[in-house]
Amino acid sequence: MWEQSSLVWVGTRLALPALIVHDRGDAEIPYQDGVDTAAAWPGAELLTTEGLGHRLILRDPEVVERATRFVTTGE
């Protein structure tokens, strides 16, 4: 059951583009999880950040701009 709830498992079955934003220093979810998810998800892109951890990533102007561009234009 846990395997089927992982983003890696789900991502392999989705035909949707995805932007996965993950910080190398995330203390809550290992960075490798983001790498693995992006690798398994066709059409996914991994945006790696440094020094933002798990929560500051949501307030970073560059991340917000990139996420907004992805949602509005698919780029």
Short mmCIF file of N, CA and C in Angstrom, two decimals:
data_model
loop_
_atom_site.label_atom_id
_atom_site.label_comp_id
_atom_site.label_asym_id
_atom_site.label_seq_id
_atom_site.Cartn_x
_atom_site.Cartn_y
_atom_site.Cartn_z
N MET A 1 0.82 -1.20 0.00
CA MET A 1 0.00 0.00 0.00
C MET A 1 0.86 1.25 0.00
N TRP A 2 1.91 1.30 0.82
CA TRP A 2 2.74 2.50 0.88
C TRP A 2 3.41 2.77 -0.45
N GLU A 3 3.82 1.70 -1.13
CA GLU A 3 4.46 1.88 -2.42
C GLU A 3 3.53 2.59 -3.39
N GLN A 4 2.25 2.23 -3.37
CA GLN A 4 1.30 2.82 -4.30
C GLN A 4 0.93 4.25 -3.93
N SER A 5 1.30 4.72 -2.77
CA SER A 5 1.03 6.11 -2.40
C SER A 5 2.25 7.00 -2.60
N SER A 6 3.37 6.44 -3.02
CA SER A 6 4.57 7.24 -3.23
C SER A 6 4.46 8.00 -4.54
N LEU A 7 5.08 9.18 -4.59
CA LEU A 7 5.06 9.96 -5.82
C LEU A 7 5.82 9.26 -6.94
N VAL A 8 6.83 8.49 -6.59
CA VAL A 8 7.55 7.75 -7.62
C VAL A 8 6.59 6.79 -8.31
N TRP A 9 5.83 6.04 -7.56
CA TRP A 9 4.88 5.07 -8.12
C TRP A 9 3.79 5.79 -8.90
N VAL A 10 3.23 6.83 -8.31
CA VAL A 10 2.15 7.57 -8.97
C VAL A 10 2.66 8.25 -10.23
N GLY A 11 3.84 8.86 -10.14
CA GLY A 11 4.41 9.59 -11.27
C GLY A 11 4.61 8.74 -12.51
N THR A 12 4.93 7.48 -12.33
CA THR A 12 5.13 6.61 -13.49
C THR A 12 3.84 6.36 -14.24
N ARG A 13 2.72 6.68 -13.63
CA ARG A 13 1.42 6.40 -14.23
C ARG A 13 0.68 7.65 -14.70
N LEU A 14 1.32 8.79 -14.59
CA LEU A 14 0.67 10.04 -14.99
C LEU A 14 1.25 10.55 -16.31
N ALA A 15 0.39 11.06 -17.13
CA ALA A 15 0.81 11.64 -18.40
C ALA A 15 0.67 13.16 -18.34
N LEU A 16 1.03 13.72 -17.22
CA LEU A 16 0.94 15.16 -17.01
C LEU A 16 2.33 15.71 -16.75
N PRO A 17 2.62 16.92 -17.23
CA PRO A 17 3.90 17.52 -16.88
C PRO A 17 3.90 17.89 -15.39
N ALA A 18 5.09 17.93 -14.82
CA ALA A 18 5.21 18.28 -13.40
C ALA A 18 6.48 19.08 -13.18
N LEU A 19 6.41 20.01 -12.27
CA LEU A 19 7.58 20.73 -11.80
C LEU A 19 7.78 20.33 -10.36
N ILE A 20 8.86 19.65 -10.08
CA ILE A 20 9.16 19.19 -8.73
C ILE A 20 10.25 20.11 -8.18
N VAL A 21 9.93 20.80 -7.12
CA VAL A 21 10.88 21.73 -6.50
C VAL A 21 11.34 21.11 -5.20
N HIS A 22 12.65 20.94 -5.08
CA HIS A 22 13.17 20.28 -3.88
C HIS A 22 14.52 20.89 -3.52
N ASP A 23 14.70 21.12 -2.23
CA ASP A 23 15.95 21.69 -1.73
C ASP A 23 16.89 20.57 -1.29
N ARG A 24 18.15 20.71 -1.62
CA ARG A 24 19.15 19.71 -1.24
C ARG A 24 19.24 19.54 0.28
N GLY A 25 18.95 20.59 1.02
CA GLY A 25 19.06 20.55 2.47
C GLY A 25 17.75 20.31 3.20
N ASP A 26 16.74 19.83 2.51
CA ASP A 26 15.45 19.55 3.13
C ASP A 26 15.63 18.50 4.22
N ALA A 27 15.34 18.88 5.46
CA ALA A 27 15.53 17.97 6.60
C ALA A 27 14.31 17.08 6.84
N GLU A 28 13.21 17.36 6.15
CA GLU A 28 11.98 16.59 6.37
C GLU A 28 11.77 15.51 5.32
N ILE A 29 12.09 15.81 4.09
CA ILE A 29 11.94 14.85 3.00
C ILE A 29 13.29 14.80 2.27
N PRO A 30 13.90 13.65 2.20
CA PRO A 30 15.22 13.56 1.57
C PRO A 30 15.20 14.07 0.13
N TYR A 31 16.24 14.79 -0.23
CA TYR A 31 16.37 15.31 -1.59
C TYR A 31 16.28 14.19 -2.63
N GLN A 32 16.83 13.04 -2.31
CA GLN A 32 16.82 11.92 -3.24
C GLN A 32 15.40 11.52 -3.63
N ASP A 33 14.43 11.74 -2.75
CA ASP A 33 13.03 11.46 -3.09
C ASP A 33 12.58 12.31 -4.28
N GLY A 34 12.97 13.58 -4.29
CA GLY A 34 12.64 14.45 -5.41
C GLY A 34 13.33 14.03 -6.68
N VAL A 35 14.59 13.64 -6.56
CA VAL A 35 15.34 13.15 -7.72
C VAL A 35 14.67 11.91 -8.30
N ASP A 36 14.34 10.97 -7.42
CA ASP A 36 13.72 9.71 -7.86
C ASP A 36 12.35 9.95 -8.50
N THR A 37 11.58 10.85 -7.91
CA THR A 37 10.25 11.15 -8.45
C THR A 37 10.36 11.77 -9.84
N ALA A 38 11.25 12.74 -10.00
CA ALA A 38 11.43 13.39 -11.30
C ALA A 38 11.91 12.40 -12.35
N ALA A 39 12.78 11.49 -11.95
CA ALA A 39 13.30 10.49 -12.89
C ALA A 39 12.23 9.50 -13.33
N ALA A 40 11.32 9.18 -12.44
CA ALA A 40 10.29 8.18 -12.73
C ALA A 40 9.07 8.76 -13.45
N TRP A 41 8.89 10.06 -13.37
CA TRP A 41 7.70 10.73 -13.89
C TRP A 41 7.98 11.27 -15.29
N PRO A 42 7.44 10.68 -16.34
CA PRO A 42 7.66 11.22 -17.68
C PRO A 42 7.14 12.65 -17.77
N GLY A 43 7.95 13.53 -18.28
CA GLY A 43 7.55 14.93 -18.41
C GLY A 43 7.79 15.77 -17.18
N ALA A 44 8.39 15.20 -16.15
CA ALA A 44 8.67 15.98 -14.94
C ALA A 44 10.02 16.67 -15.05
N GLU A 45 10.08 17.82 -14.42
CA GLU A 45 11.32 18.58 -14.34
C GLU A 45 11.63 18.81 -12.87
N LEU A 46 12.88 18.64 -12.49
CA LEU A 46 13.31 18.87 -11.12
C LEU A 46 13.99 20.22 -11.04
N LEU A 47 13.47 21.09 -10.19
CA LEU A 47 14.10 22.36 -9.88
C LEU A 47 14.75 22.22 -8.52
N THR A 48 16.07 22.22 -8.48
CA THR A 48 16.81 22.04 -7.25
C THR A 48 17.18 23.39 -6.66
N THR A 49 16.97 23.53 -5.37
CA THR A 49 17.36 24.75 -4.67
C THR A 49 18.40 24.41 -3.60
N GLU A 50 19.03 25.45 -3.09
CA GLU A 50 20.05 25.30 -2.05
C GLU A 50 19.75 26.29 -0.93
N GLY A 51 19.77 25.81 0.30
CA GLY A 51 19.66 26.69 1.46
C GLY A 51 18.25 27.12 1.83
N LEU A 52 17.24 26.54 1.21
CA LEU A 52 15.87 26.94 1.52
C LEU A 52 15.15 25.93 2.40
N GLY A 53 15.70 24.74 2.53
CA GLY A 53 15.07 23.75 3.38
C GLY A 53 13.70 23.34 2.89
N HIS A 54 12.86 22.97 3.84
CA HIS A 54 11.53 22.43 3.50
C HIS A 54 10.47 23.52 3.37
N ARG A 55 10.59 24.60 4.12
CA ARG A 55 9.51 25.60 4.13
C ARG A 55 9.86 26.92 3.44
N LEU A 56 11.10 27.38 3.55
CA LEU A 56 11.46 28.65 2.92
C LEU A 56 11.32 28.60 1.40
N ILE A 57 11.32 27.41 0.87
CA ILE A 57 11.17 27.22 -0.56
C ILE A 57 9.87 27.85 -1.08
N LEU A 58 8.87 27.90 -0.23
CA LEU A 58 7.56 28.44 -0.62
C LEU A 58 7.56 29.96 -0.74
N ARG A 59 8.55 30.61 -0.13
CA ARG A 59 8.59 32.08 -0.15
C ARG A 59 9.71 32.64 -1.01
N ASP A 60 10.50 31.79 -1.60
CA ASP A 60 11.63 32.25 -2.40
C ASP A 60 11.12 32.86 -3.71
N PRO A 61 11.48 34.12 -3.99
CA PRO A 61 10.96 34.79 -5.20
C PRO A 61 11.27 34.05 -6.50
N GLU A 62 12.45 33.47 -6.61
CA GLU A 62 12.80 32.74 -7.84
C GLU A 62 11.96 31.48 -7.99
N VAL A 63 11.72 30.78 -6.90
CA VAL A 63 10.90 29.57 -6.95
C VAL A 63 9.46 29.94 -7.28
N VAL A 64 8.95 30.99 -6.65
CA VAL A 64 7.57 31.42 -6.92
C VAL A 64 7.42 31.82 -8.38
N GLU A 65 8.40 32.55 -8.90
CA GLU A 65 8.34 32.97 -10.30
C GLU A 65 8.36 31.77 -11.22
N ARG A 66 9.24 30.82 -10.95
CA ARG A 66 9.36 29.63 -11.80
C ARG A 66 8.10 28.77 -11.74
N ALA A 67 7.55 28.60 -10.55
CA ALA A 67 6.32 27.81 -10.38
C ALA A 67 5.15 28.50 -11.08
N THR A 68 5.07 29.82 -10.95
CA THR A 68 4.01 30.58 -11.61
C THR A 68 4.10 30.44 -13.12
N ARG A 69 5.32 30.53 -13.64
CA ARG A 69 5.53 30.38 -15.09
C ARG A 69 5.13 28.97 -15.53
N PHE A 70 5.46 27.97 -14.74
CA PHE A 70 5.11 26.60 -15.10
C PHE A 70 3.59 26.42 -15.15
N VAL A 71 2.91 26.95 -14.15
CA VAL A 71 1.46 26.79 -14.08
C VAL A 71 0.76 27.58 -15.19
N THR A 72 1.25 28.75 -15.50
CA THR A 72 0.55 29.60 -16.47
C THR A 72 0.92 29.31 -17.92
N THR A 73 2.17 28.86 -18.15
CA THR A 73 2.59 28.67 -19.55
C THR A 73 3.08 27.25 -19.84
N GLY A 74 3.32 26.46 -18.82
CA GLY A 74 3.83 25.12 -19.02
C GLY A 74 5.33 25.06 -19.23
N GLU A 75 5.98 26.20 -19.07
CA GLU A 75 7.46 26.25 -19.25
C GLU A 75 8.17 26.08 -17.93
#
